[in-house]
Structures are given as structure tokens and as C-alpha cells.
Amino acid sequence: MAAPLHWDIFCRVVDNYGDVGVSWRLAADLASRGESVRLWLDDPSALAWMAPGGVAGIEVLTWREPGLDVETAGLEPADVVIETFGCDPPETFIACMARRATAPVWINLEYLSAEPYVERSHGLPSPVLSGPGRGLTKWFFYPGFNPRTGGLLREPHLLTQRSAFDRDAWLGGLGLQRRSAERVVSLFAYASAPFRELVAQLDRASEPPTLLLLAAGSAQAGFLAQMQAVPSSSRLRVHAMPWLSQTNFDRLLWSSELNFVRGEDSLVRALWAGAPFVWQTYPQRSGVHAKKIGAMLDCMLDGSALQHAPPVVFSGALRALWLAWNGLAPWPSRPPEPQAWRAQSQAWCGHLTAQPDLATQLLGFVAQKR
């Protein structure tokens, strides 16, 4: 086996914690494989609840602007430098990278998308022709959903842990107990989500009784404020969750028959849960985010990728629901058929599990470029 490497991962926390969530999961995955990681964050405060206690092999450092004087601090850029989502390390750090006897492998870990440009752009070099990093090469690494991309974050033992998971015991530890015939639905959304329409759907007589678990965040307060004007119902129970560590957020998704998730990190975790889910992408002006939604649905419902193509009626119902949840279409009259939905979710999870995960691919990519 190759000797462990040292990694610098830079992350600028923009909003909604998805960026730091992805960066921490990557750092933890690499550290679990024996790699040594320094995680540079301009705001590490979210790790207090996201990763309490930290992880052996990860050193968290605060990245403050305007500069980062690595030499004064007695540090040297690592063997691999990853900038997440094009955040650009400080120029003083890049200058130290250029002076290093053996140049580090410099990688820009990009956003996750199912759009066609990902395959075309994955693995491309970007030579640096000017500035403090002149002479270095930056490589673009794109996560994705097929072997022509960089794959998805998936820890080696994740699905084994999911198989051994006891839902009722975990819920009981939170003081929750499912009632007879009650299904569990989790909700993690942006504040723009159509909460009233969702409540109306979950509260229909044709739907089973529901325990709705609201993930912590700004949308939780918005949902509860809207619920004050909605008559109470014996068919729908709502519980506001505390901030959960990444480990417990995974377990929240494993506990649910249906998951509403948002952004990048929770999308991938919903895929590994193997249960039906609805994805809300970051809303953009003029409905630009519709392309991301459409590409993701095309990818999931591609009959050539699965053993059996999903029924046309089911595919249409799923598209209608996802578009409505993202504010791109009216709310549909019928949800996707539950059994077909669960079968499709499990098949898609199995299809993706057969592909190399992102950390494994990163390690191989770095070995080639060194």
C-alpha cells in the first residue's frame, strides 16, 4: 500500500452548512483510511454540533483573510491541496505551494451535478500562468453519478452500518416512539419550500398517519410559524429536531420512509439511505435550477442504468412532485406510488454502490498525478 499522504483542505463557509458538511465528510473519510488532514475553515463554528469530539487524524485550522502566513507559522503546504467549490486558498499559501521542492497536487473539488458538462470537465488540468502559483497546475475534480465522474462520498462501512441500524431504538433515544401504522417523514428544506401543500398532502385521509421530523435550521422556524394557522390533526404529528451531528443526520434519514432533503450533502446521504426522497436544490433566479433538477431526474430514471426501467406513470408522478417542491410546477394531485418509489430508490442506491466512491477515486487520482 502507498504511504499515507498529508492533505490540506480549504473551505469557505458560505451558507446553509453544506460546504462545511461536504468538506468535513471528505476529511473524515480520508482520515479513516490513514491519511493526515488539515481542514482550513474561515468559520469552524458549525463543527461544534456537526462533528462533536472531532476525528483522529484531522487538524482544524482557522483560515482568516487577508492572508495566511504559512512560513511564519512553521507550516508547509501538504502533499495534496484541495480547494472546495473554487474557494481559492490565500495567495500567500499558494506562493508557498510554488516554492515547495515537490509541488503539491492541487485539486479544485467542484459542486455535485448530474448535468452533462460534469463528464466533460472531470479531471481536466488548468495550468497556472501568472500570479504566485505560476508554474503549478490545478486539476478539476467533479463528483458525479457514473464512472466517468469522480463518484460520491461514501464511507467504506456505511451501508453495513445502515443494515444493522435499529430505528426504534434510535428514535427512543430522542424520546420519540412511533404509533401504530405511523410512517416517519424527515424534512430538511430551504425556507422557500411549499410547506402548506406538503402538510395538506400528508394529512389526507388516503395517506398513513405521519410523524414528521423537522431538521434544525431556518426552515424549521418558518414551518412551525405556518403550522400555527393549520388546524391540528390526529393524522400528522410534528416534532422539531435539535441540531444533529452528521452521524445522527444519517440515522434520521435511515429512520424515515420518506426524506425531503436540500443541497448537496444531504442529497448524497439520502441516496445512501435507500428510501424515497424529494430533493430541493438551491433556488436561483429565472428558474435556472430547473436544469439541475431535470438532469438529476433523468439520471435516476434512466432505464439503461437500472435493471428495469421505472414505469412511465411513476416517472411522471416523481417528476411532478420534485418540480412542485422546487417551485417550478403546480402541486400534483397524486404522489408517486409508494412501492414503486421504494423499489426505484433501492435500485438506484445499489447501482451507485457498485461504483468507486469519491475518496477512493481521489486517492487514485492523486497517485497518478504525483
Tab-separated table of N, CA, C and O in Angstrom, residues 196 219-230:
chain	number	residue	atom	x	y	z
A	196	ARG	N	-47.160	24.407	3.204
A	196	ARG	CA	-48.602	24.214	3.344
A	196	ARG	C	-49.098	23.080	2.445
A	196	ARG	O	-49.918	22.260	2.851
A	219	ALA	N	-35.505	26.861	8.121
A	219	ALA	CA	-36.793	26.402	7.615
A	219	ALA	C	-37.662	25.805	8.724
A	219	ALA	O	-38.885	25.813	8.623
A	220	GLN	N	-37.021	25.285	9.776
A	220	GLN	CA	-37.809	24.712	10.868
A	220	GLN	C	-38.692	25.769	11.510
A	220	GLN	O	-39.893	25.552	11.732
A	221	ALA	N	-38.126	26.945	11.781
A	221	ALA	CA	-38.904	28.022	12.390
A	221	ALA	C	-40.001	28.497	11.447
A	221	ALA	O	-41.136	28.761	11.873
A	222	GLY	N	-39.686	28.598	10.145
A	222	GLY	CA	-40.688	29.019	9.186
A	222	GLY	C	-41.827	28.033	9.078
A	222	GLY	O	-43.005	28.426	8.992
A	223	PHE	N	-41.515	26.752	9.107
A	223	PHE	CA	-42.554	25.735	9.043
A	223	PHE	C	-43.460	25.810	10.269
A	223	PHE	O	-44.692	25.786	10.151
A	224	LEU	N	-42.869	25.894	11.442
A	224	LEU	CA	-43.672	25.930	12.668
A	224	LEU	C	-44.547	27.177	12.717
A	224	LEU	O	-45.676	27.128	13.209
A	225	ALA	N	-44.048	28.293	12.196
A	225	ALA	CA	-44.861	29.511	12.163
A	225	ALA	C	-46.069	29.323	11.265
A	225	ALA	O	-47.190	29.748	11.603
A	226	GLN	N	-45.887	28.682	10.117
A	226	GLN	CA	-47.019	28.421	9.232
A	226	GLN	C	-47.995	27.433	9.840
A	226	GLN	O	-49.205	27.541	9.655
A	227	MET	N	-47.480	26.471	10.583
A	227	MET	CA	-48.342	25.444	11.176
A	227	MET	C	-49.290	26.011	12.214
A	227	MET	O	-50.311	25.398	12.528
A	228	GLN	N	-48.978	27.158	12.786
A	228	GLN	CA	-49.860	27.736	13.797
A	228	GLN	C	-51.231	28.057	13.231
A	228	GLN	O	-52.219	28.081	13.964
A	229	ALA	N	-51.291	28.307	11.916
A	229	ALA	CA	-52.570	28.632	11.288
A	229	ALA	C	-53.251	27.402	10.698
A	229	ALA	O	-54.300	27.510	10.069
A	230	VAL	N	-52.646	26.207	10.889
A	230	VAL	CA	-53.211	24.979	10.356
A	230	VAL	C	-53.885	24.205	11.486
A	230	VAL	O	-53.286	24.005	12.545
